[in-house]
Coordinates of N, CA, C and O in Angstrom, one line a residue:
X1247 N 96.8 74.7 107.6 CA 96.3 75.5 106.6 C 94.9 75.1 106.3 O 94.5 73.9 105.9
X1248 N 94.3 75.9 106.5 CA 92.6 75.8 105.8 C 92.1 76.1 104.2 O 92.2 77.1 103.5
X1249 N 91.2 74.6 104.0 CA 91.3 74.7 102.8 C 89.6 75.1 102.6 O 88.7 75.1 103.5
X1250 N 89.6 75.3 100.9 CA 88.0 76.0 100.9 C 87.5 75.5 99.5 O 88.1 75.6 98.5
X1251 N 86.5 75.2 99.7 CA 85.8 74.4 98.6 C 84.6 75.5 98.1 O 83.7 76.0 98.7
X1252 N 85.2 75.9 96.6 CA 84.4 76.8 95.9 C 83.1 76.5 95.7 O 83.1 75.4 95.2
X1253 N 81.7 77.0 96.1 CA 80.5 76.1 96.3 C 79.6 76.3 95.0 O 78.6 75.6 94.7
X1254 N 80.1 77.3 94.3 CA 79.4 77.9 93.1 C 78.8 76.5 91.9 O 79.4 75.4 91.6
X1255 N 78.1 76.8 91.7 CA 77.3 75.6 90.8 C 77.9 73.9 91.3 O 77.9 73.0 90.4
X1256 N 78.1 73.6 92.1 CA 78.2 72.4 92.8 C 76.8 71.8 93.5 O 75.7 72.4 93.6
X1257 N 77.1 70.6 93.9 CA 75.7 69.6 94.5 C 75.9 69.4 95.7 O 77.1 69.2 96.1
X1258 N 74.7 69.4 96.6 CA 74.9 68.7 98.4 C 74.3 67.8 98.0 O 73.2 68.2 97.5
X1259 N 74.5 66.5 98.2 CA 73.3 65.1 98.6 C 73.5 64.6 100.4 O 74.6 64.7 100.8
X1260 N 72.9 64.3 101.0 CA 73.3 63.6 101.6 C 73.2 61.6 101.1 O 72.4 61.0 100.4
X1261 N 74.7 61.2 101.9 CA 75.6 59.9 101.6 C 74.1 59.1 101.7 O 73.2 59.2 102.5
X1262 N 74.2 58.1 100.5 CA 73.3 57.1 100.2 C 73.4 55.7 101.6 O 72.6 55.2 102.3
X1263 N 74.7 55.5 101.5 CA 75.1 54.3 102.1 C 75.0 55.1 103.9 O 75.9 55.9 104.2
X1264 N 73.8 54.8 104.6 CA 74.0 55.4 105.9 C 74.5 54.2 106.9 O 74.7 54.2 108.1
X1265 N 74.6 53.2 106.0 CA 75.6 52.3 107.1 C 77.1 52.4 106.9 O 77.7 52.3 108.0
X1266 N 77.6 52.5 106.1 CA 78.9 53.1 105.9 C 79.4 54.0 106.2 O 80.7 54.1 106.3
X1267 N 78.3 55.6 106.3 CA 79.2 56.3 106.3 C 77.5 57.3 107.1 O 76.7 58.1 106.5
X1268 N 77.4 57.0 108.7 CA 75.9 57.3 108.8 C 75.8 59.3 109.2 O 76.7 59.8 109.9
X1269 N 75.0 59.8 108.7 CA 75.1 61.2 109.0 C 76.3 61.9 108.2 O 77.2 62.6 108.6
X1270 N 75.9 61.3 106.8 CA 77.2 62.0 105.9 C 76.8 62.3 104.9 O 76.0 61.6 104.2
X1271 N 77.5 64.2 104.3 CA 77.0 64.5 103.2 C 78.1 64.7 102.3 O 79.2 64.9 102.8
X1272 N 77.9 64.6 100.5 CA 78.7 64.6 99.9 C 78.9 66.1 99.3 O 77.8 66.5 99.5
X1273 N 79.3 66.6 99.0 CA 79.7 67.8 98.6 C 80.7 67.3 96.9 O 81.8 66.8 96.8
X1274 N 79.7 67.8 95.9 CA 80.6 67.2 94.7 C 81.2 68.7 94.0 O 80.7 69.8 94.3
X1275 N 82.0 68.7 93.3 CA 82.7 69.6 92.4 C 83.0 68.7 91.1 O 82.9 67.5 90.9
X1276 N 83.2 69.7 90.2 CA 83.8 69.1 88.9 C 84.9 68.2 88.8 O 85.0 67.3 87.9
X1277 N 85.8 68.5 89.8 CA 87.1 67.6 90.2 C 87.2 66.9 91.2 O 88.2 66.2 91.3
X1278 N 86.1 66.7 92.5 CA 86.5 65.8 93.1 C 85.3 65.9 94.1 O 84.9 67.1 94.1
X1279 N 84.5 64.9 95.0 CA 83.6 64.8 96.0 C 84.4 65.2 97.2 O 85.6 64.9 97.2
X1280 N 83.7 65.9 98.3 CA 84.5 65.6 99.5 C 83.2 65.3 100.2 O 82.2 66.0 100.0
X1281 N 83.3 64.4 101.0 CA 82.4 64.0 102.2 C 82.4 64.6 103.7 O 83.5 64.5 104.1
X1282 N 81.8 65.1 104.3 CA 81.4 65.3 106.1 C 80.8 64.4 106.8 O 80.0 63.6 106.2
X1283 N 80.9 64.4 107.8 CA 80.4 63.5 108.4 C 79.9 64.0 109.6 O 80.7 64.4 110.5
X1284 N 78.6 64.2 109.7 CA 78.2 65.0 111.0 C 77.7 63.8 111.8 O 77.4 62.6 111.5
X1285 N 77.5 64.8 113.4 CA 77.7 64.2 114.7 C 75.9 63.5 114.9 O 75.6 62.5 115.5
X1286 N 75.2 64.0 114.4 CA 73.5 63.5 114.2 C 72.9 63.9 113.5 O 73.1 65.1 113.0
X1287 N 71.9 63.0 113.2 CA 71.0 63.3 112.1 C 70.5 64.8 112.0 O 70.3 65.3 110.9
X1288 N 70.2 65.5 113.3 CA 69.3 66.5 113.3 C 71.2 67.8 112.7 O 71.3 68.7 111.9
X1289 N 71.9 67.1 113.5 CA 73.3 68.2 112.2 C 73.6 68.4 110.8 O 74.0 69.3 110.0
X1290 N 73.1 66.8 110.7 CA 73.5 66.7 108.9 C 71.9 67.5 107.9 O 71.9 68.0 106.8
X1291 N 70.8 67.2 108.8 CA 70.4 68.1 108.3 C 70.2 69.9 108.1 O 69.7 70.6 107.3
X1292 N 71.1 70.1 109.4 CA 71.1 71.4 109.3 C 72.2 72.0 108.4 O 72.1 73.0 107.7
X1293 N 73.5 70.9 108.7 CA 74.5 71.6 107.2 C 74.3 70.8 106.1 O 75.2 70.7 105.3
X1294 N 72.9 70.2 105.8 CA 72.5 70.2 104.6 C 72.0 71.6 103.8 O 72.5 72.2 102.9
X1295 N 70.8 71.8 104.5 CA 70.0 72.5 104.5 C 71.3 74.2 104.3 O 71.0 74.9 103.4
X1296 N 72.4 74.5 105.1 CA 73.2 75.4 104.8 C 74.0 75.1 103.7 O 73.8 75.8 102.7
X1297 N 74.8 74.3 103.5 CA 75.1 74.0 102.3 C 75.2 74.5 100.7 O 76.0 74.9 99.9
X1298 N 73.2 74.1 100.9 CA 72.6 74.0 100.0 C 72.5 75.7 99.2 O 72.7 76.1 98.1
X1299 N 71.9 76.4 100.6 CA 72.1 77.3 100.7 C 72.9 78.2 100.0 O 72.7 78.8 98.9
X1300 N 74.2 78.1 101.2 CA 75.7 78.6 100.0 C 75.9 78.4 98.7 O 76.2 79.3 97.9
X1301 N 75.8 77.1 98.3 CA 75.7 76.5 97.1 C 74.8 77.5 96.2 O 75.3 78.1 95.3
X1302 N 73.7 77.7 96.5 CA 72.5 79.1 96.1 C 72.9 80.3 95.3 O 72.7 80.7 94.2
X1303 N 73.6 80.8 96.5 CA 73.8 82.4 96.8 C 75.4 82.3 95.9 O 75.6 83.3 95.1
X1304 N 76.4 81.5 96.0 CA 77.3 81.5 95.2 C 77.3 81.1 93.6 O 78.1 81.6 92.8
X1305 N 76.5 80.5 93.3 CA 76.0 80.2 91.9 C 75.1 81.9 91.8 O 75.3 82.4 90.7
X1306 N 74.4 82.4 92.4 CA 73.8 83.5 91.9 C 74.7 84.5 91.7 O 74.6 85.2 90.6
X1307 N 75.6 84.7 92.7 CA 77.2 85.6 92.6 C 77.4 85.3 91.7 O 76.9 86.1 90.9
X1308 N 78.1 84.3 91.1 CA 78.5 83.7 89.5 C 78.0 84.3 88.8 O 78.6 85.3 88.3
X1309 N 76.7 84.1 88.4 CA 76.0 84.4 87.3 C 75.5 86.2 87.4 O 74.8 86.8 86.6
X1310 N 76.0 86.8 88.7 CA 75.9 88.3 88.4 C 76.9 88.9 88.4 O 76.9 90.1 88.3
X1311 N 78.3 88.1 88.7 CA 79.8 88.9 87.7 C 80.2 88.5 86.9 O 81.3 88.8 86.6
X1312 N 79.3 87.6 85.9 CA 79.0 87.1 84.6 C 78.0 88.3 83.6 O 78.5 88.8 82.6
X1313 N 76.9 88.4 84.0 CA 76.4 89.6 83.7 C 76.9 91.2 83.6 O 76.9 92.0 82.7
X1314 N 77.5 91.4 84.9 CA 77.9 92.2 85.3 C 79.9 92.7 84.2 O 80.3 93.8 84.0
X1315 N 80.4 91.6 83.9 CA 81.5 91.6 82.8 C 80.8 92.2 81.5 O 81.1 93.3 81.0
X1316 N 79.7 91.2 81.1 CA 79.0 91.6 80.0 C 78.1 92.8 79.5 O 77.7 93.1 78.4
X1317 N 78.0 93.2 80.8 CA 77.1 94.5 80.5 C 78.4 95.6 80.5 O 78.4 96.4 79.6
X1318 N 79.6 95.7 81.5 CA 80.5 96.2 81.0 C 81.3 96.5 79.7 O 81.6 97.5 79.1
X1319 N 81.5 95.1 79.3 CA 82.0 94.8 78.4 C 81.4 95.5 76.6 O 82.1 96.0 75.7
X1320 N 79.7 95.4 77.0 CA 78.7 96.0 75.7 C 79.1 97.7 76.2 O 79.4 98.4 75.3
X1321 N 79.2 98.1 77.2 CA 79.4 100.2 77.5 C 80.4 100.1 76.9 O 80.5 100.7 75.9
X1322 N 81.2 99.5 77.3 CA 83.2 99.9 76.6 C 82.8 100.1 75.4 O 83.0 101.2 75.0
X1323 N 82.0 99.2 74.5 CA 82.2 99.0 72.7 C 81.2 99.9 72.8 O 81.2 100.4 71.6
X1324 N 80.5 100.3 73.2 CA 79.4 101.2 72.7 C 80.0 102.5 72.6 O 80.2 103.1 71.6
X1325 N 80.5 103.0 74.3 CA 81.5 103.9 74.0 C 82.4 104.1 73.1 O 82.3 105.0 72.3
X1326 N 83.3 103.3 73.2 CA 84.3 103.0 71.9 C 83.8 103.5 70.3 O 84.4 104.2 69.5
X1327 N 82.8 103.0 70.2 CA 82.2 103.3 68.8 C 82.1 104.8 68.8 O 82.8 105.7 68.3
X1328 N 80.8 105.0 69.6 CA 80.9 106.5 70.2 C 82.3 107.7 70.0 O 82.5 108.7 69.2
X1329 N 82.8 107.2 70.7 CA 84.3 108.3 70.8 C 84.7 108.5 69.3 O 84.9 109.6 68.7
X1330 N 84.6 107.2 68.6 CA 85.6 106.9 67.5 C 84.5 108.1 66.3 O 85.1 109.0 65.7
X1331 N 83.2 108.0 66.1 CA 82.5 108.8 65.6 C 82.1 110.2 65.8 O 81.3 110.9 65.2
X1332 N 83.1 110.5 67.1 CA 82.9 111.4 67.7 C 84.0 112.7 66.7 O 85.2 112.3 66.6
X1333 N 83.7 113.8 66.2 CA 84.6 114.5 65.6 C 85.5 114.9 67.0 O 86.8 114.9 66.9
X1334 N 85.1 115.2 67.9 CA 86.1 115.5 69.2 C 86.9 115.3 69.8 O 87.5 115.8 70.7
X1335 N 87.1 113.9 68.7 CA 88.3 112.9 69.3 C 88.7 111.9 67.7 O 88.3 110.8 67.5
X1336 N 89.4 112.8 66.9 CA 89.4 112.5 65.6 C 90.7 111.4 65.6 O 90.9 110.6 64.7
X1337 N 91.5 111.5 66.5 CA 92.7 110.1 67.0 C 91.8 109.4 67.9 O 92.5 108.7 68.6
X1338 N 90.7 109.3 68.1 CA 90.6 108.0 68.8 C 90.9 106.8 68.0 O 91.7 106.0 68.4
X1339 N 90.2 106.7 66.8 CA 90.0 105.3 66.7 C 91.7 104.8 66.1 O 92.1 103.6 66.2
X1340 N 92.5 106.0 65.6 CA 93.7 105.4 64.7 C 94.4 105.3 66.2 O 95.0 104.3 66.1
X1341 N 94.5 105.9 67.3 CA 95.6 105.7 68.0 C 95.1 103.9 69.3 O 95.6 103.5 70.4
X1342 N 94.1 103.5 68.3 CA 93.8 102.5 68.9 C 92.5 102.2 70.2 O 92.4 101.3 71.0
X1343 N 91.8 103.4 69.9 CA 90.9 103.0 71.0 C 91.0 103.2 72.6 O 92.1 103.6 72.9
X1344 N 90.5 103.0 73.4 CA 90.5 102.7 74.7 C 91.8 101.6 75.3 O 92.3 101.6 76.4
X1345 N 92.0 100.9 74.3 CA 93.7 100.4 74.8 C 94.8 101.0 74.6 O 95.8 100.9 75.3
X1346 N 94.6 101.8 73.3 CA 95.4 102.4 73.1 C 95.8 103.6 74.1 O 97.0 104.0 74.3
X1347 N 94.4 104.2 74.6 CA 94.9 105.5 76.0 C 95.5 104.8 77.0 O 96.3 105.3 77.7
X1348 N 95.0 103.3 77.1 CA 95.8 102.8 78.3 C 96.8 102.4 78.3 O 97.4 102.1 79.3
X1349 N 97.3 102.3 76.9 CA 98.9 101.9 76.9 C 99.6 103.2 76.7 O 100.8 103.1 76.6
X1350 N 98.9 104.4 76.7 CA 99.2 106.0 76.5 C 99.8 106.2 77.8 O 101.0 106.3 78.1
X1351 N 98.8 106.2 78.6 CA 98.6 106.2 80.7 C 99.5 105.4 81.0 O 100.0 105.8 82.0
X1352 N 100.0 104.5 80.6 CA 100.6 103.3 81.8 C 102.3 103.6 81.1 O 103.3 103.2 81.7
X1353 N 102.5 104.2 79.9 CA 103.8 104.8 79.2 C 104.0 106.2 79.7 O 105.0 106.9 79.4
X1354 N 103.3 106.5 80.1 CA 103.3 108.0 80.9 C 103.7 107.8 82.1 O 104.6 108.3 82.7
X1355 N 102.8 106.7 82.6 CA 102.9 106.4 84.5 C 104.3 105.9 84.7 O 105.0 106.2 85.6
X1356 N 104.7 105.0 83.6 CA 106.6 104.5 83.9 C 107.5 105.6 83.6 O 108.5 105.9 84.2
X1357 N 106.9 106.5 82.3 CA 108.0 107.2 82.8 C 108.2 108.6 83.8 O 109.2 109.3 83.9
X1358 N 107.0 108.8 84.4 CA 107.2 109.6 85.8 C 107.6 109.1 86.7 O 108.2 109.7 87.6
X1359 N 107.2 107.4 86.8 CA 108.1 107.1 87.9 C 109.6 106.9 87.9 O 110.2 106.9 88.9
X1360 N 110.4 106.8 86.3 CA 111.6 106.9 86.3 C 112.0 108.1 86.3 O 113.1 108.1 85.8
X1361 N 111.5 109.7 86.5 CA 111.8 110.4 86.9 C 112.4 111.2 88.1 O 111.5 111.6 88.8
X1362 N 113.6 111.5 88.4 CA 114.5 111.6 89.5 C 113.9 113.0 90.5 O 114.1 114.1 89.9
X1363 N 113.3 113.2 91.6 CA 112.3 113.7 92.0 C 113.6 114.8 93.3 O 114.4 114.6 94.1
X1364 N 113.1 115.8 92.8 CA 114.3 116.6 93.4 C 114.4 116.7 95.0 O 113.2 116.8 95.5
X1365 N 115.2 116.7 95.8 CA 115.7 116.5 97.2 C 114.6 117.4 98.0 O 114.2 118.6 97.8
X1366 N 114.1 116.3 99.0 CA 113.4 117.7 100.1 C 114.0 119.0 100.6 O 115.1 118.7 101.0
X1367 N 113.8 119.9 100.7 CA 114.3 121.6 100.6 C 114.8 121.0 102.5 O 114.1 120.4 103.2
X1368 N 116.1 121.4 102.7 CA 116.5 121.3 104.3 C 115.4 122.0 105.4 O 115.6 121.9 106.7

């Protein structure tokens, strides 16, 4: 089984001690270091240099399904407000809002599917 190290806001150093551990980078997380050990110097700098990289582009991902939640997050309530002042939808806000349709939809969706669906015609 292959394991995978989340690279999002984490650190690459390359290993201080190059007599102990020569052509080795540490890779830290919040819970634990893991070390590599590459085959030569001209490797460890190239999966430094990648690494680092990943490390980059995954911390930027982070921080744009972080935004990306919150900008969601501000339309729903904007909407929400919206609908609720909306005369067009004078049960919006008492029958609970946008959770409330979805617990409307998902009490509709159980019970169609417990509905006994008549035999295909011969």
């Amino acid at each position: 089984t292959a394991a995978s190290i989340p690279l999002a806001s984490n650190d690459v150093t390359e290993v201080s001690d190059r007599r102990a551990m020569p052509h080795a980078l540490e890779v830290s997380t919040p819970a634990r270091s893991i070390y590599f050990r590459c085959a030569s110097r001209r490797d460890q700098q190239e999966w430094h240099a990648a690494l680092k990289d990943g490390v980059e582009l995954a911390t930027e991902n982070e921080y744009f399904r972080t935004a990306e939640m919150m900008i969601a997050d501000i339309a729903l309530r904007r909407n929400e407000k919206e609908m609720a002042e909306d005369p067009q939808f004078p049960n919006f806000k008492a029958n609970g809002g946008f959770a409330g349709m979805r617990r409307e939809i998902e009490r509709e969706l159980a019970r169609l599917e417990t509905v006994d669906e008549p035999p295909p015609p011969p």
